[in-house]
Coordinates of N, CA and C and ligand atoms in Angstrom, one line a residue:
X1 N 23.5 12.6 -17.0 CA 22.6 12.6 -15.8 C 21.2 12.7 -16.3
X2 N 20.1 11.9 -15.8 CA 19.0 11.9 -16.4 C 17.9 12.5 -15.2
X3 N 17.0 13.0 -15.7 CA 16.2 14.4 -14.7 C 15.4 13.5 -13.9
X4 N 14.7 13.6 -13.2 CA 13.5 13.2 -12.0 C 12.8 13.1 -13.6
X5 N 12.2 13.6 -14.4 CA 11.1 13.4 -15.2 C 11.5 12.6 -16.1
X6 N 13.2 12.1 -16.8 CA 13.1 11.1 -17.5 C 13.1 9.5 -16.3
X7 N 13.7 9.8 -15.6 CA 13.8 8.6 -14.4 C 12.2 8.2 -13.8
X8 N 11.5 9.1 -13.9 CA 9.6 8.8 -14.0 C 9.1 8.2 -14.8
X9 N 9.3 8.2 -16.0 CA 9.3 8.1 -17.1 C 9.4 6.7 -17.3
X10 N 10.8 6.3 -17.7 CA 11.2 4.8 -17.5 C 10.8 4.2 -16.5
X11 N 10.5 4.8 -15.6 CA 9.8 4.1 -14.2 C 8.4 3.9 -14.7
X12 N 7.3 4.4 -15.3 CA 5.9 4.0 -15.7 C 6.3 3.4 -17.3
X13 N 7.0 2.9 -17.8 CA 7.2 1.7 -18.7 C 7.7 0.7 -17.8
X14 N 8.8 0.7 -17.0 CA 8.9 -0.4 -16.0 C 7.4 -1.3 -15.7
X15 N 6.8 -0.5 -15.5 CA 5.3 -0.7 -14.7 C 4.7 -1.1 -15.9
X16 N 4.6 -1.1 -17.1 CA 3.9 -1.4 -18.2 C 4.2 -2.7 -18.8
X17 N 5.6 -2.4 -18.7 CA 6.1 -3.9 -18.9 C 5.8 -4.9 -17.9
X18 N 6.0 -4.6 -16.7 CA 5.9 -5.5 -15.4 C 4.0 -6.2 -15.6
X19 N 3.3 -5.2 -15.9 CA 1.8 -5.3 -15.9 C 1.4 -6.0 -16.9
X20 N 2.2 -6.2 -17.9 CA 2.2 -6.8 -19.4 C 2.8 -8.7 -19.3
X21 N 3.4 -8.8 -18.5 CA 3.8 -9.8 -17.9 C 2.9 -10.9 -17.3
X22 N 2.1 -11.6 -18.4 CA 1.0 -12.2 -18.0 C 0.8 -13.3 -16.7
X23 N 2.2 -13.7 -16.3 CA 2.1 -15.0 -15.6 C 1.5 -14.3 -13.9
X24 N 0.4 -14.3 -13.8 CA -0.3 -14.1 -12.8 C -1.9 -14.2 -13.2
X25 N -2.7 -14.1 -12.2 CA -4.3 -14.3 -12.3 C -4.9 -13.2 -11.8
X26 N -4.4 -12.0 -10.9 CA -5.0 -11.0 -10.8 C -3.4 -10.5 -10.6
X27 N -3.9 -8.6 -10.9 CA -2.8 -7.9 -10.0 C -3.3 -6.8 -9.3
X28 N -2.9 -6.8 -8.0 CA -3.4 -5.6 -7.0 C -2.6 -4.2 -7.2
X29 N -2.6 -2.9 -7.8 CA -1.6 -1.8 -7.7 C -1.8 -1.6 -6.1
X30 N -0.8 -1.6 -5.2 CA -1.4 -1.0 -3.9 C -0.1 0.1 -3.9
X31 N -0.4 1.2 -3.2 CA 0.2 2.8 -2.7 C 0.7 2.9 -1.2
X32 N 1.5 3.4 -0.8 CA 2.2 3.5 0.7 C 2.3 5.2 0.5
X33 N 1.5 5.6 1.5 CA 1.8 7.0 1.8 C 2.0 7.6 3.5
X34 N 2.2 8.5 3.6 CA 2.4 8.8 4.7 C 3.6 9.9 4.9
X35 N 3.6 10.1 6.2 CA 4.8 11.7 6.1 C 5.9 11.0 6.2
X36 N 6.9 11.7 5.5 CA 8.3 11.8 5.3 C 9.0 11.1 6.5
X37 N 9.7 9.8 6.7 CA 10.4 9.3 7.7 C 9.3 7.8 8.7
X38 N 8.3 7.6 7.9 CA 7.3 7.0 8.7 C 8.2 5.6 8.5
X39 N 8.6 5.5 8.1 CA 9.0 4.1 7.2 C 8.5 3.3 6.5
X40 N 7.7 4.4 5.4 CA 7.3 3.4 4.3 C 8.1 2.8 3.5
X41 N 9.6 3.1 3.3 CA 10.4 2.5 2.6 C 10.7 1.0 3.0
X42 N 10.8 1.2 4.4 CA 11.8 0.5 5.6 C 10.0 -1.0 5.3
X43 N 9.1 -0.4 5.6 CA 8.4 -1.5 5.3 C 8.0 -2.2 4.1
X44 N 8.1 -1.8 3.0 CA 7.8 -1.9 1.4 C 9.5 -3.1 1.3
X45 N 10.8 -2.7 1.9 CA 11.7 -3.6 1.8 C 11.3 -4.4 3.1
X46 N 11.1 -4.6 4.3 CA 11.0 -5.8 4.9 C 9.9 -6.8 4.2
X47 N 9.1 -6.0 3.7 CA 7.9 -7.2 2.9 C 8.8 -8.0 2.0
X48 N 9.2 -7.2 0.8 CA 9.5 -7.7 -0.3 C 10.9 -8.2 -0.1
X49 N 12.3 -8.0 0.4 CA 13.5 -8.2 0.4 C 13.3 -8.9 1.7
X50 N 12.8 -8.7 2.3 CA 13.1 -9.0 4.2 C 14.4 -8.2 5.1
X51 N 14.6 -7.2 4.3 CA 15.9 -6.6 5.0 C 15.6 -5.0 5.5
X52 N 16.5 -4.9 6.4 CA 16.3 -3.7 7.0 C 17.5 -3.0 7.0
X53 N 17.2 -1.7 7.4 CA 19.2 -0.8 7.2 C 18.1 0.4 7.9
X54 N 19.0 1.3 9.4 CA 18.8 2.1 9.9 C 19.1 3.6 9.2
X55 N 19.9 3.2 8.6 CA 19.8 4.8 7.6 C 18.9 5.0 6.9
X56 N 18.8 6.7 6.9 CA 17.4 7.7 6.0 C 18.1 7.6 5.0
X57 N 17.5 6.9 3.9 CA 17.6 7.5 2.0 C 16.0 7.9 2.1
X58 N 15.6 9.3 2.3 CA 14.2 9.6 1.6 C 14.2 9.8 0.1
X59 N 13.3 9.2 -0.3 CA 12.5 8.8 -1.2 C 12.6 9.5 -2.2
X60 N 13.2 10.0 -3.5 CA 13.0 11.1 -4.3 C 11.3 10.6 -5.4
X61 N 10.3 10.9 -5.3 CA 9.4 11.0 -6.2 C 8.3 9.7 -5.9
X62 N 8.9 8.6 -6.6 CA 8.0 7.2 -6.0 C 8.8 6.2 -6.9
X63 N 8.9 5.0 -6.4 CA 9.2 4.1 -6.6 C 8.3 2.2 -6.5
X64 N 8.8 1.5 -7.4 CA 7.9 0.3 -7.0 C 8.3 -1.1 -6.5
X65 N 7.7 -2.1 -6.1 CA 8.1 -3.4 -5.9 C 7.4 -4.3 -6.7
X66 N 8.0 -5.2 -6.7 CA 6.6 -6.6 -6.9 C 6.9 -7.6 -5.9
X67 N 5.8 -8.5 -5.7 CA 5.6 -9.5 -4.7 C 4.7 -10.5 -4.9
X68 N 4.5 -11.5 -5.4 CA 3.6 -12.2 -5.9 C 3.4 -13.2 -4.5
X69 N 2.0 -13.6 -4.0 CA 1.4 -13.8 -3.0 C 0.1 -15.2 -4.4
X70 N -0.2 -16.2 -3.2 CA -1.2 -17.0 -3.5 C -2.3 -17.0 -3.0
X71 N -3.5 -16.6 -3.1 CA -4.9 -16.8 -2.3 C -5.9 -17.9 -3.2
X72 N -5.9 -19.3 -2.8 CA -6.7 -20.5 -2.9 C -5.9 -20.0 -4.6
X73 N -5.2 -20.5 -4.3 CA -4.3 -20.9 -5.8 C -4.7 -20.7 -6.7
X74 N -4.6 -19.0 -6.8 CA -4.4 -18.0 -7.6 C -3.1 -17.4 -7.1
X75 N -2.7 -16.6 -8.1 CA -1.8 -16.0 -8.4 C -1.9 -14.4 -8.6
X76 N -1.5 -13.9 -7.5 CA -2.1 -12.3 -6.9 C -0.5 -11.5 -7.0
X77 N -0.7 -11.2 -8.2 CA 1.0 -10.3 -8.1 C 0.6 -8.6 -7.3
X78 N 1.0 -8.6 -6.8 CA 1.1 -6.9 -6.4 C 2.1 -6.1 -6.7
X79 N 1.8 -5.1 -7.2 CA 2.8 -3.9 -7.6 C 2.6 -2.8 -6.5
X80 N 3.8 -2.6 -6.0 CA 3.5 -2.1 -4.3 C 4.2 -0.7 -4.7
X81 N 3.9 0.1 -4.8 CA 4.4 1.7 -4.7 C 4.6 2.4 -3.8
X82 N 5.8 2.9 -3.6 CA 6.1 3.3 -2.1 C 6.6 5.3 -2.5
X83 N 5.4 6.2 -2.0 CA 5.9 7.0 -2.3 C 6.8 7.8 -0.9
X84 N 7.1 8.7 -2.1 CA 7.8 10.0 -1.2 C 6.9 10.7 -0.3
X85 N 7.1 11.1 1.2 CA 6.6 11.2 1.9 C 6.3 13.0 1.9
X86 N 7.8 13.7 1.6 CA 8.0 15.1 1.5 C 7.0 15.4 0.4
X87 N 6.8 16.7 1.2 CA 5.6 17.5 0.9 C 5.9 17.8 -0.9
X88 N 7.1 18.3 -1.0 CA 7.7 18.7 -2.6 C 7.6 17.9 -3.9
X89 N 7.2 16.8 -3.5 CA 7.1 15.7 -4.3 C 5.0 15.3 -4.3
X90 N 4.7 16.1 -3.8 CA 2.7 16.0 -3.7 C 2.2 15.1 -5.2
X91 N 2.7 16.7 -6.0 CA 2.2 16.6 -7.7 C 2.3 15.2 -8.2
X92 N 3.5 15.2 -7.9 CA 3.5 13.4 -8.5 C 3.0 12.3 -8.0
X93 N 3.2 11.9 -7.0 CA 2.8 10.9 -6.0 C 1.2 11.1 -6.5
X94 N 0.4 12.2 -6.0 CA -1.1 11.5 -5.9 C -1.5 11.4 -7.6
X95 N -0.5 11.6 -8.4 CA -0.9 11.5 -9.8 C -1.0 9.8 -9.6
X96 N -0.3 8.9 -8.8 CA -0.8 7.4 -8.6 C -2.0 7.0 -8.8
X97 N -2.4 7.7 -7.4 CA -3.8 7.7 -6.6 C -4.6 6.4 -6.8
X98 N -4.7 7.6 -8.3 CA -6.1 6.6 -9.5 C -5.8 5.3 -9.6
X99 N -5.0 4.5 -9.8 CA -5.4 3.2 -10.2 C -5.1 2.6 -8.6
X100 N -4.6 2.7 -7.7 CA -4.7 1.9 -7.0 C -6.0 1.3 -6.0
X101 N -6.2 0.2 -6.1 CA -6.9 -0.4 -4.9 C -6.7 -0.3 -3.4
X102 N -6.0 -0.5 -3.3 CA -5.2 -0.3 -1.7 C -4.4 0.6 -1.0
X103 N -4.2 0.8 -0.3 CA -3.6 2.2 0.4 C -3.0 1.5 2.1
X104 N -1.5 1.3 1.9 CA -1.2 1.4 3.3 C -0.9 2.8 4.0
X105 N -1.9 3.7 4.6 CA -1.5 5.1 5.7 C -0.6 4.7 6.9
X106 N 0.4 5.0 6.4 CA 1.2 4.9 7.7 C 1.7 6.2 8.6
X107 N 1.5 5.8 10.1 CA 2.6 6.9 10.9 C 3.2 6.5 11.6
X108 N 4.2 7.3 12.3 CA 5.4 7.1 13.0 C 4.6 7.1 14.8
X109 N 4.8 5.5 15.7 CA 3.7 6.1 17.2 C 4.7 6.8 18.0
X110 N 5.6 7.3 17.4 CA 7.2 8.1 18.3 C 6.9 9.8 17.9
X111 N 5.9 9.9 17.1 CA 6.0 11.0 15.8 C 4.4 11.8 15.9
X112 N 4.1 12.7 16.7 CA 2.4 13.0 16.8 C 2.5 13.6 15.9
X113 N 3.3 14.4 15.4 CA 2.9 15.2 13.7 C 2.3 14.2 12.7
X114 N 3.2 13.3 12.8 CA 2.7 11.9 11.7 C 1.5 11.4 11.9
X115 N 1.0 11.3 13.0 CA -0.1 11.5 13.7 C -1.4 11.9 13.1
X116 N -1.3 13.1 13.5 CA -1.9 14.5 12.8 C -2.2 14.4 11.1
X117 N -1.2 13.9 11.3 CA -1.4 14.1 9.5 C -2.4 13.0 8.6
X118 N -2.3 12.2 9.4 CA -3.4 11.3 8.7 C -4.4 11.6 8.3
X119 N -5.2 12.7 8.8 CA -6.2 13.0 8.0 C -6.6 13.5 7.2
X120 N -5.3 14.0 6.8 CA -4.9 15.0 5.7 C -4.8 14.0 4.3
X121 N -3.8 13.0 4.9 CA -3.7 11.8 4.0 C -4.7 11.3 3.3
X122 N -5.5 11.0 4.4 CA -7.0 9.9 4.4 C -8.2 11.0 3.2
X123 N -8.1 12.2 3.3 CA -8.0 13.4 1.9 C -7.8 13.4 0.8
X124 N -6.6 12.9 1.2 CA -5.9 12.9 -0.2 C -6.4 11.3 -0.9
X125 N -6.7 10.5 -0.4 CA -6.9 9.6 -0.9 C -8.5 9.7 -1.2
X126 N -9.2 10.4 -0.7 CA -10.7 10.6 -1.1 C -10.3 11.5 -2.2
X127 N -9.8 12.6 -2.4 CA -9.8 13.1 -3.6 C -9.2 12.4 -4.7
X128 N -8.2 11.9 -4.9 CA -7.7 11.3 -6.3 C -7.5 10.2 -6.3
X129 N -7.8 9.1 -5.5 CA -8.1 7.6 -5.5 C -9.8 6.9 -6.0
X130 N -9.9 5.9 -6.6 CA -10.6 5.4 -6.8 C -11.4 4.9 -5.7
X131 N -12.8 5.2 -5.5 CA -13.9 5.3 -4.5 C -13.5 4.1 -3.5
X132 N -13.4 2.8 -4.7 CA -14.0 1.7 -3.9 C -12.3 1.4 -2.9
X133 N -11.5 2.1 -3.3 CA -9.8 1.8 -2.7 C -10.1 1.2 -1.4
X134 N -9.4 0.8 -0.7 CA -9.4 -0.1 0.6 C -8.2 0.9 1.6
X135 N -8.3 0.7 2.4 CA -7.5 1.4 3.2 C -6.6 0.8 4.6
X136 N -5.7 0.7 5.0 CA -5.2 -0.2 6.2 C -4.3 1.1 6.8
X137 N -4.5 1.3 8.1 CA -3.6 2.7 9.1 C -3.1 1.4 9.8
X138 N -1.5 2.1 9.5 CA -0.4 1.3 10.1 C 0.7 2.1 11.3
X139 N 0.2 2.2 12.1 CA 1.0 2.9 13.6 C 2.8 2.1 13.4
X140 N 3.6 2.5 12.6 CA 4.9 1.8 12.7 C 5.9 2.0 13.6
X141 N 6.7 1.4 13.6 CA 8.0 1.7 14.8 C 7.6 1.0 15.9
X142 N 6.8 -0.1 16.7 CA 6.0 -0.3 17.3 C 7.1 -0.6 18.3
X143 N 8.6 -1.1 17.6 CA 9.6 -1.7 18.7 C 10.1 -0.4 19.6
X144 N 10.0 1.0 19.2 CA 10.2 1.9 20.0 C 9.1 2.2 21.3
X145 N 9.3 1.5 22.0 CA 7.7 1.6 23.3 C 8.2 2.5 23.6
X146 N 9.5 2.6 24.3 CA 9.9 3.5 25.4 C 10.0 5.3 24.7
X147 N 10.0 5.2 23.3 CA 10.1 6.7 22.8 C 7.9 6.9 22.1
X148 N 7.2 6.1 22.6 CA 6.2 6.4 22.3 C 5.3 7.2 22.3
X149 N 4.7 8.4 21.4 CA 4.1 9.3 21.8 C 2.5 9.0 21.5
X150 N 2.4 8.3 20.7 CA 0.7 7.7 19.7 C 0.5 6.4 20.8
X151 N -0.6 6.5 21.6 CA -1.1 5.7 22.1 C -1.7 4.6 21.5
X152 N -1.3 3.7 21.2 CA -2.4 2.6 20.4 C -3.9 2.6 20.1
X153 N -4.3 2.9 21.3 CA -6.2 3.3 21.5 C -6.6 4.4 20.5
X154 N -5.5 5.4 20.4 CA -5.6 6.0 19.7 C -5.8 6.4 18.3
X155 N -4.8 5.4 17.9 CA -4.6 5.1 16.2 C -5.7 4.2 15.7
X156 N -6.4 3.1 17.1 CA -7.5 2.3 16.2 C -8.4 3.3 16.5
X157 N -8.8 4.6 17.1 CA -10.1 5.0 17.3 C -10.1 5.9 16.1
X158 N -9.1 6.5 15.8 CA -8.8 7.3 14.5 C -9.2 6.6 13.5
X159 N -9.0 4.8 13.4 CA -8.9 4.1 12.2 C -10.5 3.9 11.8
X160 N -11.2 3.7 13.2 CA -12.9 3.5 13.3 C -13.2 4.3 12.9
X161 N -12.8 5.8 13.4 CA -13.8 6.7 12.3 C -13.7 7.2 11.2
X162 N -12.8 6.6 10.4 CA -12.2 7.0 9.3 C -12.8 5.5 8.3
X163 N -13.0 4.4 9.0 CA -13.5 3.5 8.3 C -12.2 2.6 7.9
X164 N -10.8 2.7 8.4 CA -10.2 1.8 8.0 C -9.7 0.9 8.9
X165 N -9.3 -0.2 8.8 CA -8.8 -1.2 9.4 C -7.5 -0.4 9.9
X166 N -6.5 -1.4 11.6 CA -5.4 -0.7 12.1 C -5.0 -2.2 12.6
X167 N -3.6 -1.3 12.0 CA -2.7 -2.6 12.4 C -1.4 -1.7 13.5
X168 N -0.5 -1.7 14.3 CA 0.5 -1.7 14.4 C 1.9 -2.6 14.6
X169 N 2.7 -1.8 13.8 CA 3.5 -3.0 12.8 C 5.2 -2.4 13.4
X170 N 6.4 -3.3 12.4 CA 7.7 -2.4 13.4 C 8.1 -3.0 12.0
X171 N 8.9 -2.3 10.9 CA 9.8 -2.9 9.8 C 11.0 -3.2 10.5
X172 N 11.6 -2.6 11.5 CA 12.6 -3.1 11.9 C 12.5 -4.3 12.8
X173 N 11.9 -4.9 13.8 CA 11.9 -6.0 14.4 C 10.9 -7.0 13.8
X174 N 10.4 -6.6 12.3 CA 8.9 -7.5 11.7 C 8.0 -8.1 12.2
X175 N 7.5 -7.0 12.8 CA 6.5 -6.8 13.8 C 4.8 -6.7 12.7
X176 N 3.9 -7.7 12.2 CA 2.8 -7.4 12.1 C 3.2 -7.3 10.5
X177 N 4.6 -7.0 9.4 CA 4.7 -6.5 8.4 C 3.8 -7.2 7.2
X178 N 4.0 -8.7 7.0 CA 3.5 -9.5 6.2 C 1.7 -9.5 6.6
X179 N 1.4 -9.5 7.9 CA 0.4 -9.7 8.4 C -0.8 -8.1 7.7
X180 N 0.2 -6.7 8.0 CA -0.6 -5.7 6.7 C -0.7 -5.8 5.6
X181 N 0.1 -6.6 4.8 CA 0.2 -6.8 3.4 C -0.9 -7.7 3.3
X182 N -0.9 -8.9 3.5 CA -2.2 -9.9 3.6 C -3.9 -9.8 4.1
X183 N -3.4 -8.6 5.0 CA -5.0 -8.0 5.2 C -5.3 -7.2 4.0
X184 N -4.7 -6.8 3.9 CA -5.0 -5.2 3.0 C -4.9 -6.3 1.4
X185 N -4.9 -7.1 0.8 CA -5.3 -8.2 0.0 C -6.0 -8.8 0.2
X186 N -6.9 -9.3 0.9 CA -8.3 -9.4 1.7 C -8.8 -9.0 1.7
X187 N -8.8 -7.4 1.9 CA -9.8 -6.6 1.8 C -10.3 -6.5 0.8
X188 N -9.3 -6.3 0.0 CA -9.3 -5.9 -1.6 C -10.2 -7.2 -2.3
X189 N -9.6 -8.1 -1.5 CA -10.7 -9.4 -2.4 C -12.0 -9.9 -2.0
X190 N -12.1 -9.0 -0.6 CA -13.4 -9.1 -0.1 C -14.6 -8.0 -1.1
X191 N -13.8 -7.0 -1.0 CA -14.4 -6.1 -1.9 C -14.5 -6.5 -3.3
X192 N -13.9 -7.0 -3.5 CA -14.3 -7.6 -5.5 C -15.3 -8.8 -5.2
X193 N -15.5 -9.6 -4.1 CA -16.5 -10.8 -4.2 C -17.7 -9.6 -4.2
X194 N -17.9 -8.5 -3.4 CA -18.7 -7.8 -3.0 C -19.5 -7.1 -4.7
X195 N -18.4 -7.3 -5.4 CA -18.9 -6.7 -6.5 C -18.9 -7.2 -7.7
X196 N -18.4 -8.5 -7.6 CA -18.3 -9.4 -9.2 C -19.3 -9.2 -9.9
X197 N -20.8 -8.8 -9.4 CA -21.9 -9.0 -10.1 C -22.1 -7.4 -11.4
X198 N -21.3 -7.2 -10.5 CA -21.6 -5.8 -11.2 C -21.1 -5.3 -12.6
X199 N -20.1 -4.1 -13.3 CA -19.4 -3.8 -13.9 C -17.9 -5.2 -14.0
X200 N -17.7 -5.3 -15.2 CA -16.6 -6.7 -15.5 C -15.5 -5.5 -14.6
X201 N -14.3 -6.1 -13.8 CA -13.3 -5.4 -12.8 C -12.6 -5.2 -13.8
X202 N -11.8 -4.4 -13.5 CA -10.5 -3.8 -13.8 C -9.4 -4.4 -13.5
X203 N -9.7 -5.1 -12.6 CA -8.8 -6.0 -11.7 C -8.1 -7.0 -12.2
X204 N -9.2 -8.1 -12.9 CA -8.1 -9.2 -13.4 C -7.8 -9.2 -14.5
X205 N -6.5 -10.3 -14.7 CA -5.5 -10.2 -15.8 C -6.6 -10.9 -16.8
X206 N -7.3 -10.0 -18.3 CA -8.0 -10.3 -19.2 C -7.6 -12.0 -19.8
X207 N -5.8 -11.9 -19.8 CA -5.8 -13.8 -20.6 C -6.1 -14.8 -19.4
X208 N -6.1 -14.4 -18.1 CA -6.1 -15.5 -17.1 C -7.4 -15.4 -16.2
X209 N -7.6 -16.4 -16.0 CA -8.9 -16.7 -15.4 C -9.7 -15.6 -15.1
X210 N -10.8 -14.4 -15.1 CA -11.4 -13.2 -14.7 C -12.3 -13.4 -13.6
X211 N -12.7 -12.7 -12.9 CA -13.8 -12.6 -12.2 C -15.3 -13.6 -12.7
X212 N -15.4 -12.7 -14.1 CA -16.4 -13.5 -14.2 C -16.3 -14.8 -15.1
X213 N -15.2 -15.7 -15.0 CA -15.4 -16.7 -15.3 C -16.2 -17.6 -13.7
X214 N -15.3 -16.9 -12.7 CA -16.2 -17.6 -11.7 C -17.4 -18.3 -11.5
X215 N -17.9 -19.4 -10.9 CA -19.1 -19.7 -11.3 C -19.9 -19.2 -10.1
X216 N -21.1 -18.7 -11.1 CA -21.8 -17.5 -9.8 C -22.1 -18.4 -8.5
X217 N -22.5 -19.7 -8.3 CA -22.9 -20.6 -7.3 C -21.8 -20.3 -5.9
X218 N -20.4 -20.1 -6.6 CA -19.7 -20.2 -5.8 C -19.5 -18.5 -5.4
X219 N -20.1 -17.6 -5.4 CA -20.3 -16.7 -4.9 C -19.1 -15.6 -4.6
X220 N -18.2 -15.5 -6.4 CA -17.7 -14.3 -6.2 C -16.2 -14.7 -6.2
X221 N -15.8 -13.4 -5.7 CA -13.8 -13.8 -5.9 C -13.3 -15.1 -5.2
X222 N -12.4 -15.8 -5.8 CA -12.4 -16.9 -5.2 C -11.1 -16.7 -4.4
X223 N -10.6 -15.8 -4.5 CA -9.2 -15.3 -3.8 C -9.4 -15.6 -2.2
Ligands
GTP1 P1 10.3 9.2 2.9 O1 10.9 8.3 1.8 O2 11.1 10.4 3.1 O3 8.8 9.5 2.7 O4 10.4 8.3 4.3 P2 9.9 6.8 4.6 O5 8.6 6.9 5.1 O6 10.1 6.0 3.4 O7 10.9 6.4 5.8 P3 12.1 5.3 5.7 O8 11.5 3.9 5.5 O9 13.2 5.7 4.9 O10 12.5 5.3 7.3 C1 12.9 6.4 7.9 C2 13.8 6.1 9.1 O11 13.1 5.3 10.1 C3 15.0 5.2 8.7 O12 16.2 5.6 9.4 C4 14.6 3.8 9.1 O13 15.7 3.0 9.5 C5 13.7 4.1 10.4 N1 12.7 3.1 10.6 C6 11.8 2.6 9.6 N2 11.0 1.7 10.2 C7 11.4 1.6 11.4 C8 10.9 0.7 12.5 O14 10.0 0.0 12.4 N3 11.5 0.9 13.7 C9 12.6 1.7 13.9 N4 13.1 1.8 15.1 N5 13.0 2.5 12.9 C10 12.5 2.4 11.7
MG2 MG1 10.8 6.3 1.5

């Protein structure tokens, strides 16, 4: 039987090898957090698999995907990390934080705890996330109207003052799913045009085309 800390383990060589895997032009790390049950899982598999299943397996620790996406033909792999939501598992999850660019916050609109807690989240991502990270608040479950307790107005007025973009989305009826994934990639590549001039990114893959091969005329990420 192998512990949570060797099964972490082999899990961040997974990711080393996967990252080592040159056939792409950029890669995005992006993070899914949110409280326990929101269905970060449920959406992390309708992105990537397209499948859905009504049964809870919560999350033991964190886990990842890949997904490789085209913007003006490039080759944008994402390594999509879907953590555990319960509280017992904190220490590890925001040990992520740091490298990711993007952040899907998700809550449950059936769930005002989940609610609530976003700003607790939206915290946690100012403390151990990288400044420039991007952010997308995703109201899920959207196919439940009739068990609704999160008003929609709600969740975008929360998203305005917090500065992030709001989507709501349903993993179970794929509602909006692909449509968060592709913003929150946009973002991310709006923000690197925003800043090609600056420090060389971190971003692209060093053997395949970089940022600054771009020709400055053309004004930045070409994604
Ligand atoms: P942790 O791993 O514990 O952090 O939870 P999680 O956020 O990953 O939740 P998960 O995706 O496992 O989903 C929790 C429960 O909600 C499961 O029973 C899912 O089937 C259900 N669920 C997820 N998304 C939706 C949705 O869009 N609509 C409905 N009706 N149920 C959903
Ligand atoms: Mg999960």
């Amino acid at each position: 039987k192998t512990s949570f800390n060797d099964s972490n383990l082999s899990l961040q060589t997974q990711a080393q090898k996967d990252a080592a895997d040159q056939n792409f032009d950029y890669m995005f790390k992006l993070l899914i957090i949110g409280n326990s049950s929101v269905g970060k899982t449920s959406l992390l598999f309708r992105y990537a698999d397209d499948s859905f299943t009504s049964a809870f397996v919560s999350t033991v620790g964190i886990d990842f995907k890949v997904k490789t996406v085209y913007r003006n033909e490039k080759r944008v792999k994402l390594q999509i990390w879907d953590t555990a939501g319960q509280e017992r598992y904190r220490t590890i999850t925001t040990a992520y934080y740091r490298g990711a660019m993007g952040f899907l916050l998700m809550y449950d609109i059936t769930n005002q705890d989940s609610f609530y807690a976003v700003q607790d989240w939206a915290t946690q991502i100012k403390t151990y996330s990288w400044d420039n990270a991007q952010v997308i608040l995703v109201g899920n479950k959207a196919d439940l109207e009739d068990d609704r307790l999160v008003p929609a107005e709600d969740g975008q007025r929360l998203a305005d003052e917090l500065g992030f973009q709001f989507f709501e989305a349903s993993a179970k009826d794929n509602i909006n799913v692909k449509q968060v994934f592709e913003r929150l990639v946009d973002v991310i590549c709006e923000k690197m045009s925003e800043s090609v001039n600056g420090e060389p990114s971190p971003l692209a893959n060093h053997k395949g085309p970089s940022l600054q091969d771009t020709p400055p005329d053309k004004g930045g990420c070409s994604c």
